Coordinates of C-alpha atoms in Angstrom, one line a residue:
Chain M
M51 CA -33.5 -91.2 32.3
E52 CA -30.0 -91.5 33.6
F53 CA -28.7 -89.4 30.7
A54 CA -31.6 -86.9 31.0
L55 CA -30.7 -86.4 34.7
L56 CA -26.9 -86.1 34.3
G57 CA -27.2 -84.3 31.0
S58 CA -29.6 -81.6 32.2
F59 CA -27.6 -81.1 35.3
F60 CA -24.2 -80.7 33.6
G61 CA -25.7 -78.7 30.8
M62 CA -27.3 -76.2 33.1
T63 CA -24.2 -76.0 35.3
M64 CA -21.8 -75.4 32.4
I65 CA -24.1 -72.7 31.0
G66 CA -23.9 -70.9 34.3
V67 CA -27.1 -71.7 36.2
P68 CA -26.2 -71.8 39.9
V69 CA -25.2 -75.3 40.9
A70 CA -27.8 -75.7 43.6
F71 CA -30.6 -74.7 41.2
A72 CA -29.3 -77.0 38.5
L73 CA -29.3 -79.9 40.9
A74 CA -32.8 -79.4 42.1
L75 CA -34.2 -78.6 38.6
S76 CA -32.7 -81.6 36.9
V77 CA -34.3 -83.9 39.5
S78 CA -37.7 -82.1 39.2
L79 CA -37.5 -82.6 35.4
I80 CA -37.2 -86.4 35.9
L81 CA -39.9 -86.4 38.6
I82 CA -42.3 -84.6 36.3
T83 CA -41.6 -86.4 33.1
S84 CA -41.1 -90.0 34.0
M85 CA -41.7 -90.8 37.6
H86 CA -44.9 -91.0 39.6
M87 CA -43.8 -89.1 42.6
P88 CA -44.8 -85.8 44.0
L89 CA -42.5 -82.8 43.5
V90 CA -42.7 -82.0 47.2
M91 CA -40.0 -84.7 47.6
V92 CA -37.5 -82.1 46.3
S93 CA -38.1 -79.5 49.1
Q94 CA -38.5 -82.3 51.7
I95 CA -35.2 -84.0 50.9
M96 CA -33.4 -80.6 50.5
Y97 CA -34.6 -79.6 54.0
S98 CA -33.5 -82.9 55.5
G99 CA -30.1 -82.6 53.8
I100 CA -29.5 -79.3 55.6
D101 CA -31.1 -80.1 59.0
S102 CA -28.1 -82.0 60.4
F103 CA -26.1 -81.5 63.6
S104 CA -22.9 -82.7 62.0
F105 CA -23.1 -80.1 59.2
M106 CA -23.2 -77.3 61.9
A107 CA -19.5 -77.8 62.1
V108 CA -19.3 -75.9 58.8
P109 CA -20.5 -72.5 60.0
F110 CA -18.6 -72.9 63.3
F111 CA -15.3 -73.6 61.6
M112 CA -15.9 -70.6 59.4
L113 CA -16.6 -68.5 62.4
A114 CA -13.4 -69.8 64.1
G115 CA -11.3 -68.9 61.1
A116 CA -12.9 -65.5 60.7
F117 CA -12.6 -64.5 64.3
M118 CA -9.0 -65.7 64.5
S119 CA -7.8 -63.7 61.4
A120 CA -9.7 -60.6 62.5
G121 CA -8.1 -61.0 66.0
G122 CA -4.5 -60.6 64.9
V123 CA -3.6 -64.2 64.5
T124 CA -2.3 -63.9 60.9
S125 CA 0.6 -61.5 61.5
R126 CA 1.7 -63.6 64.5
L127 CA 1.7 -66.8 62.6
V128 CA 3.6 -65.1 59.8
N129 CA 6.2 -63.8 62.2
F130 CA 6.6 -67.2 63.7
S131 CA 7.0 -68.9 60.3
Q132 CA 9.6 -66.3 59.3
A133 CA 11.5 -67.1 62.5
I134 CA 11.5 -70.8 61.7
V135 CA 12.5 -70.8 58.0
G136 CA 13.4 -67.2 57.2
S137 CA 17.2 -67.8 57.4
F138 CA 17.2 -70.4 54.6
T139 CA 17.6 -69.5 50.9
G140 CA 14.2 -68.3 49.7
G141 CA 13.2 -68.0 53.4
L142 CA 10.4 -65.5 52.8
A143 CA 8.7 -67.7 50.2
Q144 CA 9.1 -70.7 52.5
A145 CA 7.6 -68.7 55.4
V146 CA 4.5 -68.2 53.2
C147 CA 4.2 -72.0 52.8
V148 CA 4.7 -72.6 56.5
A149 CA 2.3 -69.9 57.5
G150 CA -0.1 -71.4 55.0
M151 CA 0.1 -74.7 56.9
F152 CA -0.4 -73.0 60.3
F153 CA -3.3 -71.0 59.0
A154 CA -4.8 -74.1 57.5
A155 CA -4.8 -75.6 61.0
I156 CA -7.0 -72.8 62.2
S157 CA -9.3 -72.1 59.3
G158 CA -11.0 -74.7 57.1
S159 CA -10.8 -73.3 53.6
S160 CA -8.2 -72.6 50.9
A161 CA -9.4 -69.2 49.7
A162 CA -9.5 -67.8 53.3
T163 CA -5.9 -69.0 53.7
T164 CA -4.8 -67.4 50.4
A165 CA -6.5 -64.2 51.2
A166 CA -5.0 -64.0 54.7
L167 CA -1.5 -64.6 53.4
G168 CA -1.8 -62.4 50.3
S169 CA -2.5 -59.2 52.0
T170 CA 0.4 -59.5 54.4
M171 CA 3.2 -61.2 52.6
V172 CA 3.3 -60.0 49.0
D173 CA 4.6 -56.5 49.6
Q174 CA 7.1 -57.8 52.1
M175 CA 8.4 -60.3 49.6
E176 CA 8.6 -57.7 46.8
A177 CA 10.7 -55.5 49.1
K178 CA 13.2 -58.3 49.6
G179 CA 13.8 -58.9 45.9
Y180 CA 11.1 -61.3 44.8
R181 CA 9.3 -60.6 41.6
R182 CA 5.7 -59.6 42.4
A183 CA 4.3 -62.3 40.1
L184 CA 6.4 -64.9 41.9
A185 CA 5.2 -63.7 45.3
T186 CA 1.6 -63.9 44.1
G187 CA 2.1 -67.4 42.8
V188 CA 3.6 -68.6 46.1
V189 CA 0.7 -67.2 48.0
A190 CA -1.8 -68.9 45.7
A191 CA 0.1 -72.2 46.1
G192 CA 0.5 -71.8 49.9
G193 CA -3.2 -71.6 50.3
T194 CA -3.9 -75.1 48.8
V195 CA -3.2 -77.0 52.0
G196 CA -6.0 -75.0 53.7
I197 CA -8.6 -77.8 53.1
V198 CA -6.2 -80.7 53.5
I199 CA -4.7 -79.9 57.0
P200 CA -7.4 -80.2 59.7
P201 CA -9.7 -78.7 60.5
S202 CA -11.2 -78.8 57.0
I203 CA -14.7 -77.9 56.0
T204 CA -14.4 -80.0 52.9
L205 CA -13.4 -83.1 55.0
V206 CA -16.4 -82.4 57.3
V207 CA -18.7 -82.4 54.2
Y208 CA -17.1 -85.7 52.9
G209 CA -17.4 -87.3 56.3
V210 CA -21.1 -86.6 56.7
I211 CA -22.0 -87.7 53.2
A212 CA -19.8 -90.9 53.2
G213 CA -20.7 -91.7 56.8
I214 CA -17.1 -91.8 58.0
S215 CA -15.7 -90.4 61.3
I216 CA -14.7 -86.8 60.8
G217 CA -12.1 -87.2 63.5
D218 CA -10.4 -90.0 61.5
L219 CA -10.5 -87.9 58.3
F220 CA -8.9 -85.0 60.1
I221 CA -6.1 -87.2 61.3
G222 CA -5.8 -88.7 57.8
G223 CA -5.3 -85.2 56.2
L224 CA -2.6 -84.3 58.6
I225 CA 0.5 -86.1 57.1
P226 CA -0.4 -85.4 53.5
G227 CA -1.0 -81.8 54.3
I228 CA 2.3 -81.4 56.0
L229 CA 4.1 -83.2 53.2
M230 CA 2.5 -80.9 50.6
G231 CA 3.8 -77.9 52.7
V232 CA 7.3 -79.3 52.9
V233 CA 7.3 -80.0 49.1
M234 CA 6.3 -76.4 48.5
C235 CA 9.1 -75.2 50.8
I236 CA 11.6 -77.2 48.8
V237 CA 10.3 -75.7 45.5
S238 CA 10.6 -72.2 47.0
W239 CA 14.2 -73.0 48.0
A240 CA 15.0 -74.1 44.5
I241 CA 13.4 -71.1 42.8
A242 CA 15.2 -68.7 45.2
K243 CA 18.5 -70.5 44.5
K244 CA 18.0 -70.1 40.7
E245 CA 16.9 -66.5 41.0
K246 CA 19.7 -65.7 43.5
I247 CA 17.4 -64.3 46.2
P248 CA 19.3 -64.0 49.4
A249 CA 18.2 -65.4 52.7
D250 CA 16.3 -63.2 55.1
G251 CA 18.8 -62.7 58.0
K252 CA 20.2 -65.3 60.4
F253 CA 18.4 -67.8 62.6
S254 CA 17.9 -66.4 66.0
F255 CA 16.8 -68.5 68.9
V256 CA 15.6 -65.5 70.8
R257 CA 13.4 -64.5 67.9
F258 CA 12.1 -68.0 67.5
F259 CA 11.2 -68.2 71.2
N260 CA 9.6 -64.8 71.2
T261 CA 7.5 -65.3 68.1
F262 CA 6.5 -68.7 69.4
K263 CA 5.3 -67.2 72.7
E264 CA 3.3 -64.6 70.7
S265 CA 1.6 -67.1 68.5
F266 CA 1.2 -69.8 71.2
W267 CA -2.5 -69.1 71.8
A268 CA -3.2 -69.3 68.1
L269 CA -1.3 -72.6 67.8
M270 CA -3.3 -74.1 70.6
T271 CA -6.5 -74.0 68.3
P272 CA -5.6 -77.2 66.4
V273 CA -4.6 -78.9 69.6
I274 CA -8.0 -78.1 71.2
I275 CA -9.9 -79.3 68.1
I276 CA -8.0 -82.5 67.3
G277 CA -7.3 -83.3 71.0
G278 CA -10.9 -82.7 71.9
I279 CA -12.3 -84.8 69.2
Y280 CA -9.8 -87.7 69.7
G281 CA -9.9 -87.5 73.5
G282 CA -13.7 -88.1 73.2
I283 CA -14.4 -84.8 74.9
F284 CA -16.6 -83.4 72.2
T285 CA -18.0 -84.1 68.7
P286 CA -16.6 -82.3 65.7
T287 CA -19.5 -79.8 65.7
E288 CA -18.9 -79.0 69.4
A289 CA -15.1 -78.8 68.7
A290 CA -15.8 -76.2 66.0
A291 CA -18.1 -74.2 68.4
V292 CA -15.5 -74.3 71.1
A293 CA -12.8 -73.2 68.6
A294 CA -14.9 -70.3 67.5
V295 CA -15.6 -69.1 71.1
Y296 CA -11.8 -69.7 71.8
G297 CA -11.1 -67.5 68.8
I298 CA -13.3 -64.7 70.2
F299 CA -11.7 -65.0 73.6
V300 CA -8.1 -64.9 72.3
G301 CA -8.9 -62.0 69.9
L302 CA -10.7 -59.9 72.6
F303 CA -8.7 -60.6 75.7
I304 CA -5.2 -61.8 74.8
Y305 CA -4.3 -60.2 71.5
K306 CA -6.8 -57.4 72.0
E307 CA -7.2 -56.8 68.3
L308 CA -10.7 -57.9 67.9
K309 CA -13.4 -55.3 68.3
I310 CA -17.0 -56.0 69.3
K311 CA -18.2 -53.5 66.6
D312 CA -16.6 -55.6 63.9
F313 CA -18.6 -58.7 65.0
P314 CA -21.6 -58.3 62.7
E315 CA -19.4 -58.1 59.6
I316 CA -17.2 -61.0 60.6
I317 CA -20.3 -63.2 61.4
F318 CA -22.0 -62.1 58.2
K319 CA -19.1 -63.3 56.1
A320 CA -19.5 -66.7 57.8
V321 CA -23.3 -66.6 57.0
I322 CA -22.5 -66.1 53.3
G323 CA -19.8 -68.7 53.3
T324 CA -22.0 -71.2 55.0
T325 CA -25.0 -70.6 52.7
L326 CA -22.8 -71.0 49.6
I327 CA -21.9 -74.5 50.7
M328 CA -25.0 -75.7 52.6
F329 CA -27.5 -74.7 49.9
I330 CA -25.6 -76.9 47.5
V331 CA -25.4 -79.7 50.1
G332 CA -29.2 -79.6 50.4
A333 CA -29.8 -79.7 46.7
A334 CA -27.1 -82.4 46.2
K335 CA -28.9 -84.6 48.7
V336 CA -32.0 -84.5 46.4
F337 CA -29.7 -85.2 43.4
G338 CA -28.0 -88.1 45.2
W339 CA -31.4 -89.6 46.1
M340 CA -32.5 -89.5 42.5
M341 CA -29.2 -91.0 41.3
T342 CA -29.6 -93.9 43.8
S343 CA -33.2 -94.5 42.7
L344 CA -32.0 -94.7 39.1
Q345 CA -29.0 -96.9 40.2
I346 CA -26.6 -94.6 38.5
P347 CA -23.6 -95.2 40.9
H348 CA -24.2 -99.0 40.2
H349 CA -24.1 -98.5 36.5
I350 CA -21.0 -96.3 36.6
G351 CA -19.4 -98.9 38.9
A352 CA -20.1 -101.7 36.4
W353 CA -18.8 -99.6 33.6
V354 CA -15.6 -98.7 35.4
V355 CA -15.0 -102.4 36.4
S356 CA -15.5 -103.4 32.8
L357 CA -12.7 -101.0 31.9
T358 CA -10.3 -101.9 34.6
S359 CA -10.2 -103.8 37.9
S360 CA -7.1 -102.0 39.1
P361 CA -7.7 -99.5 41.9
I362 CA -4.6 -97.6 40.8
I363 CA -5.9 -97.0 37.3
F364 CA -9.3 -95.9 38.7
L365 CA -7.6 -93.5 41.1
L366 CA -5.5 -92.1 38.3
M367 CA -8.6 -91.5 36.3
M368 CA -10.2 -89.9 39.3
N369 CA -7.1 -87.6 39.7
V370 CA -7.5 -86.2 36.2
L371 CA -11.3 -85.8 36.6
L372 CA -11.0 -84.1 40.0
L373 CA -8.2 -81.8 39.0
A374 CA -10.4 -80.6 36.1
I375 CA -13.5 -80.2 38.3
G376 CA -11.5 -78.5 41.1
T377 CA -10.5 -75.7 38.8
V378 CA -14.1 -74.6 38.1
I379 CA -16.0 -75.4 41.3
N380 CA -15.6 -75.0 45.0
A381 CA -14.1 -78.1 46.6
S382 CA -16.9 -78.7 49.1
A383 CA -19.5 -78.5 46.3
A384 CA -17.6 -81.0 44.2
V385 CA -17.3 -83.4 47.1
V386 CA -21.1 -83.2 47.7
I387 CA -21.9 -84.0 44.1
L388 CA -19.2 -86.6 43.3
T389 CA -19.0 -88.6 46.5
P390 CA -22.4 -90.5 46.0
I391 CA -21.3 -91.3 42.4
F392 CA -17.7 -92.5 42.9
L393 CA -17.4 -93.7 46.5
P394 CA -19.5 -96.9 45.8
V395 CA -17.2 -97.5 42.8
A396 CA -14.1 -97.0 44.9
M397 CA -15.4 -99.4 47.6
K398 CA -16.2 -102.0 45.0
L399 CA -12.6 -101.9 43.9
G400 CA -11.5 -102.3 47.5
I401 CA -10.2 -98.7 48.1
D402 CA -10.4 -97.5 51.7
P403 CA -13.2 -94.9 51.9
L404 CA -11.0 -92.7 54.3
G405 CA -8.0 -92.7 52.0
F406 CA -10.3 -92.1 49.0
G407 CA -11.9 -89.0 50.7
V408 CA -8.6 -87.4 51.7
L409 CA -7.2 -88.1 48.2
M410 CA -10.3 -86.5 46.7
V411 CA -9.8 -83.4 48.8
I412 CA -6.1 -83.1 48.0
N413 CA -7.0 -83.4 44.3
L414 CA -9.6 -80.6 44.5
A415 CA -7.2 -78.5 46.5
I416 CA -4.6 -78.7 43.8
G417 CA -7.3 -77.9 41.3
C418 CA -7.5 -74.5 43.0
I419 CA -4.2 -73.5 41.3
T420 CA -4.7 -75.4 38.1
P421 CA -5.0 -73.2 35.0
P422 CA -6.9 -71.9 33.3
V423 CA -9.5 -71.2 35.9
G424 CA -8.1 -72.3 39.4
L425 CA -10.0 -70.4 42.1
D426 CA -7.0 -69.6 44.3
L427 CA -5.2 -68.1 41.3
F428 CA -8.1 -65.6 40.9
V429 CA -8.1 -64.8 44.6
A430 CA -4.4 -64.1 44.7
S431 CA -4.4 -62.2 41.4
A432 CA -7.3 -60.0 42.7
I433 CA -5.4 -59.2 45.9
T434 CA -2.1 -58.3 44.3
K435 CA -3.3 -56.9 40.9
V436 CA -0.9 -59.1 39.0
P437 CA -2.4 -60.4 35.8
L438 CA -3.7 -63.9 36.0
E439 CA -1.4 -65.4 33.3
R440 CA 1.7 -64.2 35.2
V441 CA 0.4 -65.7 38.4
M442 CA -0.2 -69.0 36.6
R443 CA 3.3 -69.1 35.2
A444 CA 4.8 -68.3 38.6
S445 CA 2.8 -71.0 40.3
F446 CA 3.6 -73.7 37.7
P447 CA 6.6 -75.2 39.6
Y448 CA 4.4 -75.6 42.7
L449 CA 1.6 -77.1 40.6
F450 CA 3.8 -79.7 39.1
S451 CA 5.5 -80.7 42.3
L452 CA 2.1 -80.9 44.1
I453 CA 0.8 -83.2 41.3
A454 CA 3.9 -85.3 41.7
T455 CA 3.1 -85.5 45.5
L456 CA -0.4 -86.5 44.7
L457 CA 0.8 -89.3 42.5
V458 CA 2.9 -90.6 45.4
F459 CA -0.2 -90.6 47.6
T460 CA -2.2 -92.4 44.9
F461 CA 0.4 -95.2 44.7
F462 CA 1.0 -95.3 48.4
P463 CA -2.4 -94.5 50.1
S464 CA -1.0 -95.9 53.4
I465 CA 0.6 -92.5 53.8
I466 CA -2.9 -91.2 54.4
T467 CA -4.4 -94.1 56.3
F468 CA -1.4 -95.0 58.4
L469 CA -2.0 -92.5 61.2
P470 CA -5.7 -93.0 61.7
N471 CA -5.2 -96.8 61.7
L472 CA -2.5 -96.4 64.3
L473 CA -4.7 -94.4 66.6
H474 CA -7.5 -97.0 66.5
Chain J
M24 CA -37.6 -51.7 44.4
E25 CA -34.2 -50.5 45.4
K26 CA -35.5 -49.2 48.7
L27 CA -37.5 -52.3 49.4
L28 CA -34.5 -54.5 48.8
N29 CA -32.3 -52.4 51.0
G30 CA -34.9 -52.8 53.8
V31 CA -35.1 -56.5 53.2
R32 CA -31.3 -56.8 53.3
S33 CA -30.8 -55.1 56.6
V34 CA -33.6 -57.1 58.3
L35 CA -32.2 -60.4 56.9
Y36 CA -28.7 -59.3 57.8
W37 CA -29.5 -58.8 61.5
I38 CA -31.7 -61.9 61.7
S39 CA -29.0 -64.2 60.2
V40 CA -26.1 -62.6 62.1
S41 CA -27.8 -62.9 65.5
S42 CA -29.1 -66.4 64.7
M43 CA -25.6 -67.5 64.0
M44 CA -24.3 -66.0 67.3
V45 CA -27.2 -67.7 69.3
M46 CA -26.5 -71.0 67.5
L47 CA -22.8 -70.8 68.5
L48 CA -23.6 -69.9 72.1
I49 CA -26.2 -72.7 72.5
I50 CA -23.8 -75.4 71.3
F51 CA -20.9 -73.9 73.4
F52 CA -23.0 -73.9 76.6
Q53 CA -24.3 -77.4 75.8
V54 CA -20.7 -78.6 76.1
I55 CA -20.2 -76.6 79.3
T56 CA -23.4 -77.9 81.0
R57 CA -22.7 -81.4 80.0
Y58 CA -19.4 -81.3 81.8
L59 CA -20.6 -79.4 84.8
F60 CA -24.0 -81.0 85.4
G61 CA -23.6 -84.2 83.4
H62 CA -26.6 -83.7 81.1
S63 CA -27.7 -81.5 78.3
Y64 CA -31.2 -80.3 77.4
E65 CA -33.1 -81.7 74.5
W66 CA -34.3 -78.4 73.3
S67 CA -30.8 -76.9 72.9
E68 CA -29.5 -79.0 70.1
E69 CA -32.9 -78.8 68.3
T70 CA -33.1 -75.1 68.6
A71 CA -29.5 -74.7 67.2
R72 CA -30.3 -77.0 64.3
F73 CA -33.5 -75.1 63.4
L74 CA -31.6 -71.8 63.6
F75 CA -29.0 -73.3 61.3
V76 CA -31.7 -74.2 58.7
W77 CA -33.1 -70.7 58.9
V78 CA -29.7 -69.1 58.5
V79 CA -29.0 -71.2 55.4
F80 CA -32.4 -70.4 53.7
L81 CA -32.4 -66.7 54.6
G82 CA -28.7 -66.6 53.6
S83 CA -29.7 -68.0 50.2
A84 CA -31.8 -64.9 49.6
L85 CA -29.2 -62.6 51.0
I86 CA -26.5 -64.1 48.8
M87 CA -28.4 -63.1 45.7
G88 CA -27.7 -59.5 46.6
E89 CA -24.0 -60.2 47.3
S90 CA -21.8 -62.4 45.2
G91 CA -24.6 -64.7 44.0
H92 CA -25.1 -68.4 44.3
L93 CA -22.1 -70.6 43.4
A94 CA -22.1 -71.0 39.6
V95 CA -19.6 -71.8 36.8
Q96 CA -19.1 -68.3 35.4
M97 CA -16.9 -69.2 32.4
L98 CA -19.4 -69.0 29.5
P99 CA -21.4 -65.9 30.7
E100 CA -18.1 -64.1 31.3
H101 CA -16.7 -65.1 28.0
F102 CA -19.7 -64.1 25.9
K103 CA -20.4 -61.0 27.9
D104 CA -22.0 -58.2 25.9
T105 CA -22.9 -60.3 22.9
A106 CA -26.2 -61.5 21.7
F107 CA -25.4 -65.0 22.7
G108 CA -24.3 -63.7 26.1
F109 CA -27.7 -62.1 26.7
L110 CA -29.4 -65.3 25.6
L111 CA -27.4 -67.2 28.2
E112 CA -28.3 -64.7 30.9
I113 CA -32.0 -64.9 30.1
F114 CA -31.8 -68.7 30.2
I115 CA -30.1 -68.6 33.6
N116 CA -32.7 -66.1 34.8
V117 CA -35.6 -68.4 33.6
C118 CA -34.1 -71.4 35.3
S119 CA -33.8 -69.4 38.5
Y120 CA -37.5 -68.5 38.3
L121 CA -38.4 -72.2 38.0
F122 CA -36.3 -73.1 41.0
I123 CA -37.8 -70.3 43.1
L124 CA -41.2 -71.3 42.0
L125 CA -40.4 -74.9 43.2
L126 CA -39.3 -73.5 46.6
I127 CA -42.4 -71.4 47.0
V128 CA -45.0 -73.9 45.9
Q129 CA -43.5 -77.2 47.3
G130 CA -42.2 -75.4 50.4
G131 CA -45.7 -74.0 50.9
K132 CA -47.2 -77.5 50.6
M133 CA -44.8 -78.7 53.3
T134 CA -45.7 -75.8 55.5
S135 CA -49.4 -76.3 55.2
T136 CA -49.6 -80.1 55.4
M137 CA -47.2 -80.7 58.2
T138 CA -49.1 -78.7 60.9
F139 CA -49.7 -81.9 62.9
Q140 CA -46.0 -82.7 63.2
T141 CA -44.4 -81.2 66.3
A142 CA -40.7 -80.8 67.1
P143 CA -40.0 -83.2 70.0
G144 CA -37.7 -80.9 72.0
L145 CA -39.4 -77.6 71.6
G146 CA -43.0 -78.8 71.2
I147 CA -43.8 -76.3 68.5
S148 CA -45.4 -77.2 65.1
M149 CA -42.9 -78.1 62.4
S150 CA -44.8 -75.7 60.1
W151 CA -42.9 -72.9 61.8
I152 CA -39.6 -74.4 60.7
Y153 CA -40.7 -75.4 57.2
A154 CA -42.2 -71.9 56.6
V155 CA -38.6 -70.6 56.0
I156 CA -38.6 -72.5 52.6
P157 CA -41.5 -70.6 50.9
F158 CA -40.5 -67.4 52.8
S159 CA -36.9 -67.4 51.5
G160 CA -38.3 -68.4 48.0
F161 CA -40.4 -65.2 48.1
L162 CA -37.4 -63.1 49.1
M163 CA -35.3 -64.7 46.4
L164 CA -38.0 -63.7 44.0
L165 CA -37.5 -60.1 44.8
Y166 CA -33.8 -60.2 44.1
L167 CA -34.4 -62.1 40.9
I168 CA -36.9 -59.6 39.6
K169 CA -34.3 -56.9 40.1
D170 CA -31.8 -59.1 38.1
T171 CA -34.3 -59.5 35.3
I172 CA -34.8 -55.7 35.1
R173 CA -31.0 -55.3 35.0
I174 CA -30.6 -57.7 32.1
F175 CA -33.3 -56.1 30.0
K176 CA -32.0 -52.6 30.8
A177 CA -28.5 -53.6 29.7
L178 CA -29.9 -55.2 26.6
R179 CA -31.8 -52.1 25.6
A180 CA -28.9 -49.9 26.3
R181 CA -26.7 -52.1 24.2
R182 CA -29.1 -52.1 21.2
Q183 CA -29.4 -48.3 21.3
S184 CA -25.6 -47.8 21.3
E185 CA -23.8 -47.0 18.0
E186 CA -21.7 -50.2 17.7
P187 CA -23.7 -53.2 16.5
M188 CA -23.9 -56.1 18.8
K189 CA -22.0 -59.2 17.7
L190 CA -23.5 -62.7 17.9
F191 CA -20.6 -64.4 19.7
T192 CA -17.6 -62.2 20.0
S193 CA -17.4 -58.9 21.9
S194 CA -14.2 -57.7 20.1
S195 CA -15.1 -55.7 17.0
A196 CA -12.1 -57.0 15.1
S197 CA -13.3 -60.6 14.9
S198 CA -15.2 -61.9 11.9
Q199 CA -16.4 -65.2 13.5
K200 CA -20.0 -66.1 13.2
G201 CA -22.0 -69.0 14.5

């Protein structure tokens, strides 16, 4: 039965059946053939999986990001990033990485970050002597921190499923996300050094101050979200709602680039993005219920323990698996399906569930730029019209150094858990 | 069919967009009232949650007319325009019919048997909320029928064209066979 469930699900998914359909259908198959339970369980559990106050943070964070980028936040963050790192060698590429980090602190997804950066930065980089393929590769890599640096929709999803404080997860993602950004800046510096691309002007304190003032309101968003959650002022869902309303306010009245007539299209994008994730979340709840009834996580746990009792070996195995899965499937969808299987195993081996969750998300984020099918590579290539293979080659140095960073986190998980523990 | 779907799309579009906005405002004002008056209303969180469920289910119909539900596209893309590719598409289509049937029949059962259950905050019957499941299933069915028609039209056009259809490879130079 275990094999029938997992086999039919993976089989259907690999063939191209929508993930949510495959989840619900494989469970129905087991219910019909070998269990004496009514099929209505499927729709009931699916409904209860979606009907959750905590999950409402997903649409609200999407709205916040969408209103912010439509309200003129992107260009201001890019200007500010250029003022910070533009004067270094490879400054423009570094600015993409820094802007990626800032944008990640406002929106909750990688593809949104990549899309926002790609449309503004690639032409500018090409004009300053970067190869177009290189510029596209940098943009794809710069977006990866989108789901690691808080707020992160993927961490929200993990938090609800694993029953861990979303606030703690957000804090846990902060340091690894920043480190990933710094590593990418160093890689950009090295590439520019090798390709002899000059720095983009001198550092100017006036420019730094002016661009900071311009982007101040945007930079307040993460302060409101994280401060609000940690100060006990509101729940993550409420924080997301406040951030979205704040985004509307800033776009309409401060930057004055947001127009009421664009609202329906902006909101509609959030509707589609929310549905894409939440429909799978609902179906995955049904799948998780069936897996627990068949004791699949228990069996997998016993199997893993028979192979190794070392948490490090287990995490390294997870790294390979998640990188591969992250290339073909949306990170939130992967978290929804894999957490019920592997979190019990991780806990059996004494791995901290918070650290495990953040590590999983970092893994899936890097999967977004892992060939041959990384999602961010496709997004970036579609924006700049550079062939996929050339984007892949250009983002290779970033991919390798991010994987090296991931290994450091795997061996020293206290980098992730240190800050949340400190705040308790 | 085309006209019907366009109508469906614009109705769903406005319902989901306005539900999303109402949801956002409800939760935002819940935060405000809690700080100003020290309490929040029971109906507000419940209403927002129900709107959320409605948005997700209606969105699941809408999405079929946009980018489609999240799926691993590797094999269908790779075998596009081959006999095997059409077989895959038909298989995916059949699976989608089964899933939608599940939503309509089982969601319908939930709707008709849960009439006695009432939502604690709003005091309305839960049937009103559950009804979105078979309703969205029905809307998804419309989109799926359109997709089926598209597949068979493409298949017919492909068979009538000059170049013979390969089993596995779409490039004419290859000699691979299953």
